[in-house]
CSV table of C-alpha atoms and ligand atoms in Angstrom, one decimal:
chain,number,residue,atom,x,y,z
A,1443,MET,CA,-22.1,7.8,-15.5
A,1444,ASN,CA,-23.3,10.8,-13.5
A,1445,ASN,CA,-23.5,13.9,-15.8
A,1446,GLU,CA,-23.6,16.2,-12.8
A,1447,ILE,CA,-20.0,15.1,-12.1
A,1448,LEU,CA,-18.6,15.1,-15.6
A,1449,LEU,CA,-19.1,18.4,-17.3
A,1450,ARG,CA,-17.4,17.4,-20.5
A,1451,LEU,CA,-14.8,15.1,-22.0
A,1452,PRO,CA,-11.4,16.2,-23.4
A,1453,THR,CA,-11.5,17.6,-27.0
A,1454,GLU,CA,-9.3,16.1,-29.8
A,1455,ALA,CA,-7.1,19.2,-29.5
A,1456,GLU,CA,-6.6,18.5,-25.7
A,1457,ILE,CA,-5.8,14.9,-26.3
A,1458,ALA,CA,-3.3,15.9,-29.0
A,1459,ALA,CA,-1.8,18.5,-26.6
A,1460,PHE,CA,-1.4,15.8,-23.8
A,1461,TRP,CA,0.7,13.6,-26.2
A,1462,GLN,CA,2.6,16.5,-27.7
A,1463,ASP,CA,3.5,18.4,-24.6
A,1464,GLY,CA,3.3,15.6,-21.9
A,1465,VAL,CA,0.7,17.7,-20.0
A,1466,VAL,CA,-2.7,19.3,-20.6
A,1467,CYS,CA,-4.9,21.7,-18.6
A,1468,LEU,CA,-8.5,20.7,-18.8
A,1469,ARG,CA,-10.8,23.6,-17.7
A,1470,GLN,CA,-14.2,22.9,-16.1
A,1471,VAL,CA,-14.4,19.2,-16.8
A,1472,LEU,CA,-15.5,18.3,-13.4
A,1473,ASN,CA,-18.4,19.8,-11.5
A,1474,PRO,CA,-16.7,22.0,-8.8
A,1475,VAL,CA,-19.4,20.8,-6.3
A,1476,PHE,CA,-18.2,17.2,-6.8
A,1477,VAL,CA,-14.5,18.3,-6.3
A,1478,LEU,CA,-15.3,20.5,-3.2
A,1479,ALA,CA,-17.3,17.7,-1.7
A,1480,MET,CA,-13.8,16.2,-0.9
A,1481,GLU,CA,-13.0,19.1,1.5
A,1482,PRO,CA,-14.1,17.2,4.7
A,1483,ALA,CA,-12.1,14.1,3.7
A,1484,VAL,CA,-9.0,16.3,3.0
A,1485,GLU,CA,-9.5,18.0,6.3
A,1486,ARG,CA,-9.7,14.6,8.1
A,1487,LEU,CA,-6.4,13.5,6.5
A,1488,VAL,CA,-4.6,16.8,7.3
A,1489,ASN,CA,-5.7,16.4,10.9
A,1490,GLU,CA,-5.1,12.7,11.3
A,1491,PRO,CA,-2.7,11.5,14.0
A,1492,THR,CA,0.7,10.4,12.9
A,1493,GLY,CA,0.8,6.8,11.7
A,1494,GLY,CA,-1.9,7.2,9.1
A,1495,THR,CA,-1.6,7.7,5.4
A,1496,MET,CA,-0.3,11.3,5.6
A,1497,TYR,CA,3.4,12.5,6.0
A,1498,ASN,CA,4.7,15.9,7.2
A,1499,MET,CA,6.9,16.7,4.3
A,1500,SER,CA,8.0,19.9,6.0
A,1501,ALA,CA,9.4,17.9,8.9
A,1502,MET,CA,11.1,15.6,6.4
A,1503,GLY,CA,12.4,18.7,4.7
A,1504,ALA,CA,13.8,20.0,8.0
A,1505,GLU,CA,15.7,16.7,8.5
A,1506,ILE,CA,17.0,16.9,5.0
A,1507,ALA,CA,18.0,20.6,5.5
A,1508,ALA,CA,19.9,19.5,8.7
A,1509,GLY,CA,21.9,17.2,6.4
A,1510,GLY,CA,22.8,20.2,4.2
A,1511,GLU,CA,20.3,20.2,1.4
A,1512,ALA,CA,16.9,21.6,1.2
A,1513,ILE,CA,14.8,23.3,-1.4
A,1514,LEU,CA,13.0,26.2,0.4
A,1515,ASP,CA,11.4,29.0,-1.5
A,1516,GLY,CA,12.6,32.4,-0.1
A,1517,GLY,CA,15.5,30.4,1.5
A,1518,ARG,CA,13.9,30.3,4.9
A,1519,LYS,CA,11.4,28.0,6.7
A,1520,GLY,CA,7.8,29.2,6.7
A,1521,ARG,CA,5.2,28.8,9.4
A,1522,GLY,CA,3.1,26.5,7.1
A,1523,ARG,CA,3.4,22.7,6.5
A,1524,PHE,CA,3.5,20.6,3.3
A,1525,ILE,CA,1.5,17.5,4.2
A,1526,SER,CA,1.0,14.7,1.8
A,1527,GLY,CA,0.3,11.0,1.5
A,1528,THR,CA,-0.7,8.2,-0.7
A,1529,ASP,CA,-3.3,5.4,-0.9
A,1530,HIS,CA,-6.0,7.1,1.2
A,1531,TRP,CA,-8.6,5.3,-0.9
A,1532,ARG,CA,-7.7,2.1,1.0
A,1533,VAL,CA,-8.8,3.5,4.3
A,1534,ASP,CA,-11.3,6.3,3.5
A,1535,SER,CA,-14.6,5.6,1.7
A,1536,ASP,CA,-14.9,9.3,0.4
A,1537,CYS,CA,-11.4,9.1,-1.1
A,1538,ARG,CA,-12.2,5.6,-2.5
A,1539,GLU,CA,-15.3,6.9,-4.3
A,1540,PHE,CA,-13.5,9.9,-5.7
A,1541,ALA,CA,-10.4,7.9,-6.9
A,1542,LEU,CA,-12.5,5.2,-8.4
A,1543,SER,CA,-15.1,7.5,-10.0
A,1544,PRO,CA,-15.9,6.4,-13.6
A,1545,GLU,CA,-16.3,10.1,-14.7
A,1546,ILE,CA,-12.6,10.8,-14.0
A,1547,GLY,CA,-11.8,7.4,-15.5
A,1548,ALA,CA,-13.6,8.4,-18.7
A,1549,ILE,CA,-11.5,11.6,-18.9
A,1550,VAL,CA,-8.3,9.7,-18.5
A,1551,ALA,CA,-9.4,6.9,-20.9
A,1552,HIS,CA,-10.0,9.6,-23.7
A,1553,LEU,CA,-6.6,11.2,-23.0
A,1554,LEU,CA,-4.7,7.9,-22.8
A,1555,ARG,CA,-6.6,6.6,-25.9
A,1556,SER,CA,-7.2,3.5,-23.8
A,1557,LYS,CA,-10.0,0.9,-23.7
A,1558,LYS,CA,-9.7,0.6,-19.9
A,1559,VAL,CA,-8.3,2.5,-17.0
A,1560,ASN,CA,-6.8,1.2,-13.7
A,1561,MET,CA,-6.4,3.4,-10.7
A,1562,TRP,CA,-2.8,3.1,-9.4
A,1563,GLU,CA,-2.8,5.4,-6.4
A,1564,ASP,CA,-4.3,8.5,-4.9
A,1565,SER,CA,-2.5,11.2,-3.1
A,1566,VAL,CA,-3.5,14.3,-1.0
A,1567,LEU,CA,-1.0,17.1,-1.2
A,1568,VAL,CA,-1.6,20.2,0.9
A,1569,LYS,CA,0.6,23.2,1.2
A,1570,GLU,CA,-0.7,25.5,3.9
A,1571,PRO,CA,-0.2,29.3,3.6
A,1572,ASP,CA,3.5,30.3,4.1
A,1573,THR,CA,5.0,26.8,3.3
A,1574,ALA,CA,8.5,27.2,1.9
A,1575,GLU,CA,9.0,23.6,0.9
A,1576,ARG,CA,9.2,23.2,-2.9
A,1577,THR,CA,8.2,20.0,-4.6
A,1578,ALA,CA,11.5,18.8,-6.3
A,1579,TRP,CA,11.6,18.1,-10.0
A,1580,HIS,CA,10.7,14.5,-10.6
A,1581,GLN,CA,9.1,12.0,-13.0
A,1582,ASP,CA,6.2,9.9,-11.5
A,1583,ILE,CA,7.1,6.8,-13.4
A,1584,SER,CA,10.3,6.4,-11.3
A,1585,TYR,CA,8.0,5.8,-8.3
A,1586,PHE,CA,5.5,3.5,-10.0
A,1587,HIS,CA,6.3,-0.2,-10.4
A,1588,VAL,CA,4.7,-0.1,-13.9
A,1589,ALA,CA,6.0,-0.2,-17.5
A,1590,GLY,CA,3.9,1.4,-20.2
A,1591,ASP,CA,3.3,4.6,-22.1
A,1592,GLN,CA,-0.4,4.9,-21.1
A,1593,VAL,CA,0.3,6.1,-17.6
A,1594,CYS,CA,-0.6,9.5,-16.2
A,1595,THR,CA,-1.4,11.7,-13.1
A,1596,THR,CA,-4.4,14.0,-12.7
A,1597,TRP,CA,-3.8,17.0,-10.3
A,1598,ILE,CA,-7.1,18.2,-9.0
A,1599,PRO,CA,-7.1,21.4,-7.0
A,1600,LEU,CA,-9.6,22.2,-4.2
A,1601,ASP,CA,-8.5,25.8,-4.1
A,1602,PHE,CA,-7.5,28.4,-6.7
A,1603,ALA,CA,-3.9,27.5,-7.4
A,1604,ASP,CA,-1.3,29.8,-9.0
A,1605,ALA,CA,2.4,30.4,-9.0
A,1606,GLU,CA,2.1,32.2,-5.6
A,1607,THR,CA,0.5,29.2,-3.9
A,1608,GLY,CA,2.7,26.6,-5.6
A,1609,VAL,CA,0.8,25.3,-8.7
A,1610,MET,CA,2.9,22.8,-10.6
A,1611,SER,CA,5.3,23.4,-13.5
A,1612,PHE,CA,6.0,20.9,-16.2
A,1613,VAL,CA,8.9,20.6,-18.6
A,1614,ARG,CA,7.2,20.6,-22.0
A,1615,GLY,CA,7.9,17.5,-24.1
A,1616,SER,CA,10.1,15.9,-21.3
A,1617,HIS,CA,8.0,12.7,-21.5
A,1618,ARG,CA,9.8,12.0,-24.8
A,1619,TRP,CA,13.3,12.3,-23.3
A,1620,ASP,CA,15.2,9.0,-23.3
A,1621,ALA,CA,16.5,9.2,-19.7
A,1622,GLN,CA,14.9,7.4,-16.9
A,1623,TYR,CA,15.4,9.5,-13.7
A,1624,ARG,CA,15.9,8.4,-10.1
A,1625,PRO,CA,13.1,9.3,-7.7
A,1626,ASN,CA,13.8,11.7,-4.8
A,1627,TRP,CA,12.0,12.3,-1.5
A,1628,PHE,CA,9.9,15.1,-3.1
A,1629,VAL,CA,11.3,17.9,-0.8
A,1630,SER,CA,14.9,17.2,-1.8
A,1631,ASN,CA,16.8,16.9,-5.1
A,1632,SER,CA,18.8,14.0,-3.7
A,1633,PRO,CA,17.9,10.7,-5.3
A,1634,MET,CA,16.5,7.9,-3.1
A,1635,GLU,CA,19.2,5.4,-2.0
A,1636,GLY,CA,19.3,2.2,-4.0
A,1637,THR,CA,17.5,3.5,-7.0
A,1638,VAL,CA,18.8,3.3,-10.5
A,1639,GLY,CA,18.9,5.7,-13.5
A,1640,ALA,CA,20.0,9.3,-14.1
A,1641,VAL,CA,19.9,12.1,-11.6
A,1642,VAL,CA,17.3,14.7,-12.6
A,1643,PRO,CA,19.2,17.6,-14.2
A,1644,ASP,CA,19.1,21.2,-12.9
A,1645,ILE,CA,15.8,22.1,-14.6
A,1646,ASP,CA,15.7,25.6,-13.0
A,1647,SER,CA,19.1,26.5,-14.4
A,1648,MET,CA,18.2,25.0,-17.9
A,1649,ALA,CA,15.0,27.0,-17.9
A,1650,SER,CA,16.8,30.2,-17.1
A,1651,LYS,CA,19.0,29.6,-20.1
A,1652,ASN,CA,15.9,28.7,-22.3
A,1653,GLU,CA,17.2,25.2,-22.7
A,1654,VAL,CA,13.8,23.8,-21.7
A,1655,GLU,CA,10.3,25.4,-21.8
A,1656,LEU,CA,8.2,25.2,-18.7
A,1657,LEU,CA,4.4,25.1,-18.8
A,1658,GLN,CA,2.3,26.3,-15.8
A,1659,PHE,CA,-1.4,26.7,-15.5
A,1660,ASP,CA,-3.5,28.7,-13.0
A,1661,LEU,CA,-6.3,26.4,-11.8
A,1662,GLY,CA,-9.5,26.5,-9.9
A,1663,PRO,CA,-11.9,23.8,-8.6
A,1664,GLY,CA,-13.4,21.9,-11.6
A,1665,ASP,CA,-10.1,22.4,-13.6
A,1666,LEU,CA,-7.3,19.8,-13.6
A,1667,THR,CA,-4.0,19.1,-15.2
A,1668,VAL,CA,-3.1,15.7,-16.5
A,1669,HIS,CA,0.5,14.9,-17.1
A,1670,HIS,CA,2.2,11.8,-18.6
A,1671,ALA,CA,4.1,9.8,-16.0
A,1672,ARG,CA,7.4,10.5,-17.7
A,1673,THR,CA,6.9,14.3,-17.7
A,1674,LEU,CA,9.3,16.1,-15.4
A,1675,HIS,CA,7.4,18.4,-13.0
A,1676,ALA,CA,7.8,20.4,-9.8
A,1677,ALA,CA,5.9,22.9,-7.6
A,1678,GLY,CA,6.9,25.9,-5.7
A,1679,GLY,CA,6.2,26.5,-2.0
A,1680,ASN,CA,3.0,28.3,-1.0
A,1681,MET,CA,4.2,31.8,-0.5
A,1682,SER,CA,0.7,33.2,0.1
A,1683,GLN,CA,0.1,34.2,3.7
A,1684,THR,CA,-3.6,33.5,3.5
A,1685,ARG,CA,-4.4,31.0,0.8
A,1686,ARG,CA,-4.2,27.3,1.1
A,1687,ARG,CA,-3.1,24.9,-1.8
A,1688,ARG,CA,-5.1,21.7,-1.4
A,1689,ALA,CA,-5.0,19.2,-4.2
A,1690,ILE,CA,-5.7,15.5,-4.9
A,1691,SER,CA,-3.6,13.6,-7.4
A,1692,LEU,CA,-5.0,10.5,-9.0
A,1693,ARG,CA,-2.7,8.2,-10.9
A,1694,TYR,CA,-4.0,6.0,-13.6
A,1695,CYS,CA,-2.8,3.4,-16.1
A,1696,GLY,CA,-4.2,2.3,-19.5
A,1697,ASP,CA,-4.1,-0.8,-21.7
A,1698,ASP,CA,-0.4,-1.1,-22.2
A,1699,ALA,CA,0.6,-0.9,-18.5
A,1700,VAL,CA,2.0,-4.0,-16.6
A,1701,TYR,CA,3.8,-4.4,-13.4
A,1702,TYR,CA,7.5,-3.7,-13.7
A,1703,PHE,CA,9.7,-3.4,-10.6
A,1704,ARG,CA,12.2,-0.6,-10.1
A,1705,PRO,CA,15.0,-1.2,-7.7
A,1706,GLY,CA,14.9,1.0,-4.6
A,1707,ALA,CA,11.5,2.6,-5.2
A,1708,PRO,CA,9.0,2.2,-2.3
A,1709,ARG,CA,6.8,-0.8,-2.8
A,1710,LYS,CA,3.2,-1.4,-1.7
A,1711,PRO,CA,2.2,-4.5,0.3
A,1712,HIS,CA,0.5,-6.2,-2.6
A,1713,HIS,CA,3.6,-6.1,-4.8
A,1714,GLU,CA,4.8,-9.1,-2.9
A,1715,PHE,CA,2.2,-11.1,-4.7
A,1716,VAL,CA,2.6,-9.9,-8.3
A,1717,ALA,CA,5.3,-10.4,-10.9
A,1718,ALA,CA,6.9,-8.3,-13.6
A,1719,GLY,CA,4.7,-8.5,-16.7
A,1720,ASP,CA,1.5,-9.2,-14.8
A,1721,SER,CA,-1.7,-7.4,-15.7
A,1722,LEU,CA,-2.7,-4.6,-13.1
A,1723,ASP,CA,-6.3,-5.9,-13.1
A,1724,GLY,CA,-7.4,-6.8,-9.5
A,1725,PRO,CA,-8.5,-5.2,-6.3
A,1726,ASP,CA,-5.2,-3.4,-5.7
A,1727,CYS,CA,-5.5,-1.4,-9.0
A,1728,PRO,CA,-9.2,-1.4,-9.7
A,1729,VAL,CA,-10.5,-0.9,-13.2
A,1730,VAL,CA,-12.4,2.4,-13.0
A,1731,TRP,CA,-13.5,2.6,-16.6
A,1732,ARG,CA,-13.9,0.2,-19.5
A,1733,GLU,CA,-15.1,0.8,-23.0
B,453,LIG,O1,1.4,18.9,-5.4
B,453,LIG,C1,2.6,18.8,-5.5
B,453,LIG,O2,3.3,19.7,-4.9
B,453,LIG,C2,3.3,17.8,-6.3
B,453,LIG,C3,2.4,16.8,-6.9
B,453,LIG,C4,3.0,15.9,-7.8
B,453,LIG,O3,4.2,15.9,-8.1
B,453,LIG,C5,2.1,14.9,-8.4
B,453,LIG,O4,1.0,14.7,-8.1
B,453,LIG,O5,2.7,14.1,-9.3
């Protein structure tokens, strides 16, 4: 393992916080130079022609708004864009090296208390200055065709991210709620057609009545948050007129995770060749760390 990449592993207190709260903020665990080396790859993805691995979520938000429902900060469309995608690691060698890095795998293994870590998916999420689209409250597990408790997402910023630029918020302890929530299209609260489970409750209203506690962490390059795949989370728009909010989310699974198919949730091509209960091990969910 390259010690110039990994500055430190999570402490016992941080591991306990992850399991207690469903999210933990790890400060200065990765060398910022390693994280910022992803800037050219993110730029390539942001500027890629349509038909690649990125989606213009703002355009999708506009379509949804035309249908009568949108979640825009400030109630008006901004001049920026929310652009995001998944599975860049399959087509971009820099993304592959980053997502499969054993150093991030080691951080995750310690948090999940797992003997091995499989990479499920990477995702680039950019909110340019003056992007009104919020990221709707959701639970990641609803999108993953996986069952298990050792499943998480790392959110790794390339910029200083705070409430103004749309850093994420998490519902403390929601990974221990019983409900399984339906996935949405990220820029809308409406559940995806054909999915099963409960509709995500109105977390903003619950928070305003102190019925839930929200956690939010200002982050910079080298810091990251790790949230449990059942933790409800969301992000604001980027209300800054000058600052970008670029982030890479990496999603990982531990020892107890196996394939488990959720009706209606988008599938990946290789899902045709695996069955519920199968181990994730293989080229489509590479093992990035093993004890
Ligand atoms: O970056 C965002 O706006 C949302 C990211 C997110 O929900 C995730 O990575 O799980």
